[in-house]
């Protein structure tokens, strides 16, 4: 089986879904991770009926046992994992003293621990293979802050720091780590459904899918460390 094997977290909606369909069109065998089983099963069928190859897994990215089971099954079925797109993420926005401890833990667990757990699970296999590509979908607020964004910004700064340090650890082992920092993207991340007129000029999920494709299709001798993109209407 020569298709690249690519795991995508948060594949059921928004950016992850666009990345999954894009990479499936580029001949990747895509492994789709999200909690909502119905949505990822539907996406698996959609990709398969368009001639692609997909397998869906209902997992909570912050649950180590569930994440490890996916990676173990992928290794049993395919014998390797070529790319991992750490995309699953959530945001809660309010004044710092209004967050509950549970909200703090939930955002950190998905955005930071999730990236750690999935990377931890695939790294031994990538190290053994002497190659692999780990991509993080972070945020432009991995590098700036805003009021009522204390928790989300803290999680995205941490996620960014994790991948930056990881890149230094694994580059000599043939493993690439790239981080993408999007500005505003019209997805379910924001209040209400995508497609509302006031968000028409935001980035679209397919713009981030294009960026992921660019990053992972870089020639063997090139690693794209970072890629930041914004809609023209967003000041940075
Ligand atoms: O969000 P959305 P985006 N375990 O809500 C999944 C970053 N970003 O596509 O589990 C596993 O449409 C969820 O599936 P489900 C952002 O921080 C965005 O915009 O079934 N999966 C769904 O598939 C995030 O890292 C913007 O609910 C979990 C997906 O995550 C990434 O982009 C700007 C999960 C979320 O889809 C994708 O977000 C920016 C869990 N515990 C960065 N919890 C933006 N949209 O403007 C959630 O700078 N998911």
Short mmCIF file of C-alpha atoms and ligand atoms in Angstrom, two decimals:
data_model
loop_
_atom_site.label_atom_id
_atom_site.label_comp_id
_atom_site.label_asym_id
_atom_site.label_seq_id
_atom_site.Cartn_x
_atom_site.Cartn_y
_atom_site.Cartn_z
CA UNK A 1 0.00 0.00 0.00
CA UNK A 2 1.80 3.10 -1.26
CA UNK A 3 -0.70 5.73 -0.23
CA UNK A 4 0.58 8.02 2.53
CA UNK A 5 -1.21 7.21 5.80
CA UNK A 6 -2.39 10.42 7.45
CA UNK A 7 -4.18 10.88 10.78
CA UNK A 8 -6.34 14.00 11.11
CA UNK A 9 -7.81 14.99 14.48
CA UNK A 10 -10.97 17.05 14.60
CA UNK A 11 -11.86 15.76 11.14
CA UNK A 12 -15.64 15.90 11.45
CA UNK A 13 -16.15 19.60 10.75
CA UNK A 14 -14.52 22.85 9.70
CA UNK A 15 -10.80 22.85 8.98
CA UNK A 16 -10.24 19.16 9.76
CA UNK A 17 -12.95 18.06 7.36
CA UNK A 18 -11.54 20.23 4.56
CA UNK A 19 -8.03 18.88 5.22
CA UNK A 20 -9.33 15.30 5.16
CA UNK A 21 -11.18 15.66 1.87
CA UNK A 22 -8.26 17.51 0.30
CA UNK A 23 -5.66 14.93 1.32
CA UNK A 24 -7.94 12.05 0.31
CA UNK A 25 -8.12 13.65 -3.15
CA UNK A 26 -4.31 13.75 -3.09
CA UNK A 27 -4.29 9.97 -2.63
CA UNK A 28 -3.72 9.79 1.13
CA UNK A 29 -5.38 7.09 3.21
CA UNK A 30 -6.98 9.38 5.78
CA UNK A 31 -7.76 8.32 9.34
CA UNK A 32 -10.50 10.57 10.68
CA UNK A 33 -10.67 11.31 14.41
CA UNK A 34 -13.46 13.16 16.26
CA UNK A 35 -15.94 12.42 19.05
CA UNK A 36 -19.10 12.56 16.93
CA UNK A 37 -19.27 9.09 15.41
CA UNK A 38 -22.16 9.90 13.05
CA UNK A 39 -20.33 12.87 11.47
CA UNK A 40 -17.03 11.11 10.86
CA UNK A 41 -18.72 7.94 9.62
CA UNK A 42 -20.64 10.10 7.14
CA UNK A 43 -17.38 11.74 6.03
CA UNK A 44 -15.71 8.34 5.67
CA UNK A 45 -18.53 7.21 3.34
CA UNK A 46 -18.39 10.49 1.40
CA UNK A 47 -14.63 10.12 0.84
CA UNK A 48 -14.97 6.44 -0.09
CA UNK A 49 -17.77 7.11 -2.56
CA UNK A 50 -15.65 9.83 -4.20
CA UNK A 51 -12.96 7.21 -4.83
CA UNK A 52 -10.77 7.98 -1.81
CA UNK A 53 -9.81 5.88 1.19
CA UNK A 54 -10.81 6.77 4.75
CA UNK A 55 -11.30 5.14 8.13
CA UNK A 56 -13.13 6.88 10.96
CA UNK A 57 -12.54 6.58 14.70
CA UNK A 58 -14.79 8.07 17.37
CA UNK A 59 -12.25 9.26 19.93
CA UNK A 60 -11.78 11.98 22.45
CA UNK A 61 -8.34 13.39 21.65
CA UNK A 62 -7.71 14.07 25.34
CA UNK A 63 -8.12 10.38 26.25
CA UNK A 64 -4.76 8.59 26.09
CA UNK A 65 -6.20 5.09 25.89
CA UNK A 66 -8.49 5.97 22.96
CA UNK A 67 -5.71 7.79 21.11
CA UNK A 68 -3.28 4.90 21.62
CA UNK A 69 -5.85 2.41 20.32
CA UNK A 70 -6.21 4.35 17.05
CA UNK A 71 -2.45 4.45 16.53
CA UNK A 72 -2.09 0.75 17.38
CA UNK A 73 -4.83 -0.15 14.90
CA UNK A 74 -3.24 2.03 12.22
CA UNK A 75 0.10 0.28 12.76
CA UNK A 76 -1.59 -3.15 12.58
CA UNK A 77 -3.51 -2.25 9.41
CA UNK A 78 -0.91 -0.20 7.52
CA UNK A 79 2.43 -0.80 9.22
CA UNK A 80 3.25 2.92 9.27
CA UNK A 81 1.95 6.43 9.85
CA UNK A 82 3.31 9.10 7.55
CA UNK A 83 1.58 12.29 8.66
CA UNK A 84 -0.39 13.52 11.65
CA UNK A 85 -2.47 16.69 11.50
CA UNK A 86 -3.18 17.88 15.06
CA UNK A 87 -6.24 19.96 14.37
CA UNK A 88 -8.86 19.20 17.07
CA UNK A 89 -9.45 22.30 19.15
CA UNK A 90 -12.02 24.24 21.13
CA UNK A 91 -12.32 27.79 22.48
CA UNK A 92 -14.19 29.40 25.35
CA UNK A 93 -14.05 33.19 25.61
CA UNK A 94 -14.82 35.33 28.66
CA UNK A 95 -13.19 37.36 31.40
CA UNK A 96 -10.55 35.36 33.23
CA UNK A 97 -12.30 35.32 36.59
CA UNK A 98 -15.45 33.90 34.98
CA UNK A 99 -13.86 30.62 33.86
CA UNK A 100 -14.61 27.54 35.90
CA UNK A 101 -11.82 25.12 36.69
CA UNK A 102 -13.58 22.57 34.51
CA UNK A 103 -13.59 24.95 31.50
CA UNK A 104 -9.88 25.63 32.00
CA UNK A 105 -9.15 21.91 32.12
CA UNK A 106 -11.31 21.11 29.08
CA UNK A 107 -9.68 23.68 26.77
CA UNK A 108 -6.16 22.74 27.90
CA UNK A 109 -6.95 19.04 27.58
CA UNK A 110 -8.15 19.26 23.98
CA UNK A 111 -5.78 21.94 22.63
CA UNK A 112 -2.57 21.06 24.46
CA UNK A 113 -2.83 17.56 25.91
CA UNK A 114 -4.51 16.30 22.73
CA UNK A 115 -1.54 17.43 20.61
CA UNK A 116 0.85 15.85 23.12
CA UNK A 117 -1.01 12.52 23.30
CA UNK A 118 -1.34 12.03 19.56
CA UNK A 119 2.29 13.04 18.97
CA UNK A 120 3.47 10.80 21.80
CA UNK A 121 1.60 7.84 20.32
CA UNK A 122 3.02 8.19 16.80
CA UNK A 123 6.58 9.28 17.63
CA UNK A 124 8.05 5.84 18.45
CA UNK A 125 6.81 4.55 15.06
CA UNK A 126 8.10 7.60 13.18
CA UNK A 127 11.44 7.36 14.98
CA UNK A 128 11.72 3.69 14.06
CA UNK A 129 10.91 4.56 10.43
CA UNK A 130 13.34 7.51 10.46
CA UNK A 131 10.67 9.73 8.90
CA UNK A 132 7.25 11.27 9.41
CA UNK A 133 5.56 14.65 9.51
CA UNK A 134 3.68 16.14 12.45
CA UNK A 135 1.60 19.23 11.70
CA UNK A 136 -0.04 21.42 14.34
CA UNK A 137 -2.99 23.66 13.58
CA UNK A 138 -2.33 26.34 16.18
CA UNK A 139 -3.56 29.93 15.82
CA UNK A 140 -2.38 33.47 15.22
CA UNK A 141 -3.19 33.83 18.94
CA UNK A 142 -0.29 31.49 19.61
CA UNK A 143 1.66 34.73 19.11
CA UNK A 144 -0.63 37.53 20.29
CA UNK A 145 -3.36 37.94 22.90
CA UNK A 146 -6.76 39.58 23.20
CA UNK A 147 -9.20 40.43 26.00
CA UNK A 148 -11.42 37.50 27.00
CA UNK A 149 -9.01 35.18 25.25
CA UNK A 150 -6.81 34.36 28.25
CA UNK A 151 -7.63 30.67 28.34
CA UNK A 152 -7.67 30.07 24.58
CA UNK A 153 -4.48 32.12 24.04
CA UNK A 154 -2.73 30.29 26.89
CA UNK A 155 -3.66 26.97 25.30
CA UNK A 156 -2.52 28.03 21.83
CA UNK A 157 0.76 29.53 23.11
CA UNK A 158 1.37 26.22 24.90
CA UNK A 159 0.49 24.13 21.84
CA UNK A 160 2.86 26.26 19.73
CA UNK A 161 5.66 25.91 22.32
CA UNK A 162 5.16 22.14 22.44
CA UNK A 163 5.57 21.79 18.67
CA UNK A 164 8.49 24.25 18.50
CA UNK A 165 10.42 22.26 21.10
CA UNK A 166 9.42 18.97 19.51
CA UNK A 167 10.83 20.13 16.16
CA UNK A 168 14.24 20.60 17.80
CA UNK A 169 14.04 17.09 19.29
CA UNK A 170 13.10 15.14 16.20
CA UNK A 171 14.62 16.96 13.22
CA UNK A 172 17.81 14.87 13.50
CA UNK A 173 15.65 11.72 13.45
CA UNK A 174 14.20 12.58 10.06
CA UNK A 175 10.84 13.77 11.44
CA UNK A 176 9.39 17.11 10.35
CA UNK A 177 7.26 19.31 12.60
CA UNK A 178 5.33 22.17 11.02
CA UNK A 179 2.92 24.60 12.66
CA UNK A 180 0.17 26.49 10.85
CA UNK A 181 -1.19 29.67 12.45
CA UNK A 182 -4.54 30.66 10.96
CA UNK A 183 -6.37 33.90 11.57
CA UNK A 184 -10.18 33.92 11.38
CA UNK A 185 -11.65 30.93 9.55
CA UNK A 186 -15.38 30.48 8.88
CA UNK A 187 -16.13 27.25 10.76
CA UNK A 188 -18.30 25.97 13.61
CA UNK A 189 -15.64 27.32 15.98
CA UNK A 190 -17.54 30.62 15.93
CA UNK A 191 -21.07 31.28 17.20
CA UNK A 192 -23.68 29.89 14.75
CA UNK A 193 -23.26 27.97 11.53
CA UNK A 194 -20.67 28.87 8.88
CA UNK A 195 -21.80 30.78 5.79
CA UNK A 196 -23.15 33.88 7.53
CA UNK A 197 -22.69 37.06 5.46
CA UNK A 198 -20.55 38.84 8.09
CA UNK A 199 -17.99 36.04 7.78
CA UNK A 200 -17.93 35.88 3.99
CA UNK A 201 -14.46 37.44 3.91
CA UNK A 202 -12.93 35.18 6.56
CA UNK A 203 -10.53 32.45 5.49
CA UNK A 204 -12.41 29.36 4.38
CA UNK A 205 -11.56 25.83 5.60
CA UNK A 206 -10.20 25.00 2.14
CA UNK A 207 -7.62 27.81 2.52
CA UNK A 208 -6.16 25.96 5.52
CA UNK A 209 -6.39 22.66 3.64
CA UNK A 210 -4.31 24.29 0.87
CA UNK A 211 -1.74 25.36 3.49
CA UNK A 212 -1.57 21.85 4.97
CA UNK A 213 -1.14 20.38 1.51
CA UNK A 214 1.66 22.86 0.74
CA UNK A 215 3.43 22.07 4.01
CA UNK A 216 3.30 18.30 3.75
CA UNK A 217 4.15 18.24 0.06
CA UNK A 218 7.41 20.14 0.61
CA UNK A 219 10.38 18.31 -0.90
CA UNK A 220 12.14 15.76 1.29
CA UNK A 221 15.01 18.15 2.14
CA UNK A 222 12.70 21.03 3.18
CA UNK A 223 10.75 21.51 6.41
CA UNK A 224 8.31 24.42 6.54
CA UNK A 225 8.60 25.33 10.22
CA UNK A 226 5.77 27.83 10.34
CA UNK A 227 3.03 29.20 8.13
CA UNK A 228 0.73 32.03 9.19
CA UNK A 229 -2.28 33.14 7.17
CA UNK A 230 -4.99 35.75 7.62
CA UNK A 231 -7.96 36.99 5.67
CA UNK A 232 -7.23 40.37 4.06
CA UNK A 233 -9.95 41.93 6.26
CA UNK A 234 -8.24 40.92 9.52
CA UNK A 235 -5.61 43.21 11.03
CA UNK A 236 -2.64 41.45 12.53
O1 LIG B 1 -13.43 24.33 14.55
P1 LIG B 1 -14.74 23.39 14.45
P2 LIG B 1 -12.26 24.65 13.50
N1 LIG B 1 -11.65 15.10 20.74
O2 LIG B 1 -15.45 23.68 15.74
C1 LIG B 1 -13.14 18.32 17.05
C2 LIG B 1 -8.03 26.27 15.19
N2 LIG B 1 -8.33 27.64 14.78
O3 LIG B 1 -12.28 23.76 12.33
O4 LIG B 1 -15.23 15.93 18.65
C3 LIG B 1 -11.62 14.95 19.40
O5 LIG B 1 -15.46 23.63 13.18
C4 LIG B 1 -14.59 18.48 16.62
O6 LIG B 1 -15.27 17.23 16.52
P3 LIG B 1 -16.19 16.59 17.72
C5 LIG B 1 -8.81 25.77 16.37
O7 LIG B 1 -8.25 26.18 17.60
C6 LIG B 1 -9.53 27.98 14.29
O8 LIG B 1 -12.23 26.11 13.27
O9 LIG B 1 -17.04 15.60 17.02
N3 LIG B 1 -12.03 15.91 18.55
C7 LIG B 1 -14.42 19.10 15.25
O10 LIG B 1 -14.18 18.10 14.29
C8 LIG B 1 -8.68 24.26 16.18
O11 LIG B 1 -7.50 23.79 16.76
C9 LIG B 1 -9.79 29.32 13.94
O12 LIG B 1 -16.92 17.73 18.35
C10 LIG B 1 -12.49 17.05 19.08
C11 LIG B 1 -13.17 19.95 15.39
O13 LIG B 1 -12.48 19.49 16.57
C12 LIG B 1 -8.62 24.10 14.67
O14 LIG B 1 -8.37 25.41 14.14
C13 LIG B 1 -8.81 30.27 14.09
C14 LIG B 1 -12.54 17.28 20.47
C15 LIG B 1 -13.50 21.43 15.59
O15 LIG B 1 -14.15 21.92 14.46
C16 LIG B 1 -9.88 23.55 14.04
O16 LIG B 1 -11.00 24.33 14.44
C17 LIG B 1 -7.59 29.90 14.60
C18 LIG B 1 -12.10 16.25 21.30
N4 LIG B 1 -12.13 16.34 22.64
C19 LIG B 1 -7.35 28.58 14.95
N5 LIG B 1 -13.07 18.52 20.68
C20 LIG B 1 -11.10 29.77 13.39
N6 LIG B 1 -12.03 28.87 13.08
O17 LIG B 1 -11.30 31.00 13.23
C21 LIG B 1 -13.33 19.04 19.47
O18 LIG B 1 -6.66 30.85 14.77
N7 LIG B 1 -12.99 18.18 18.49
#
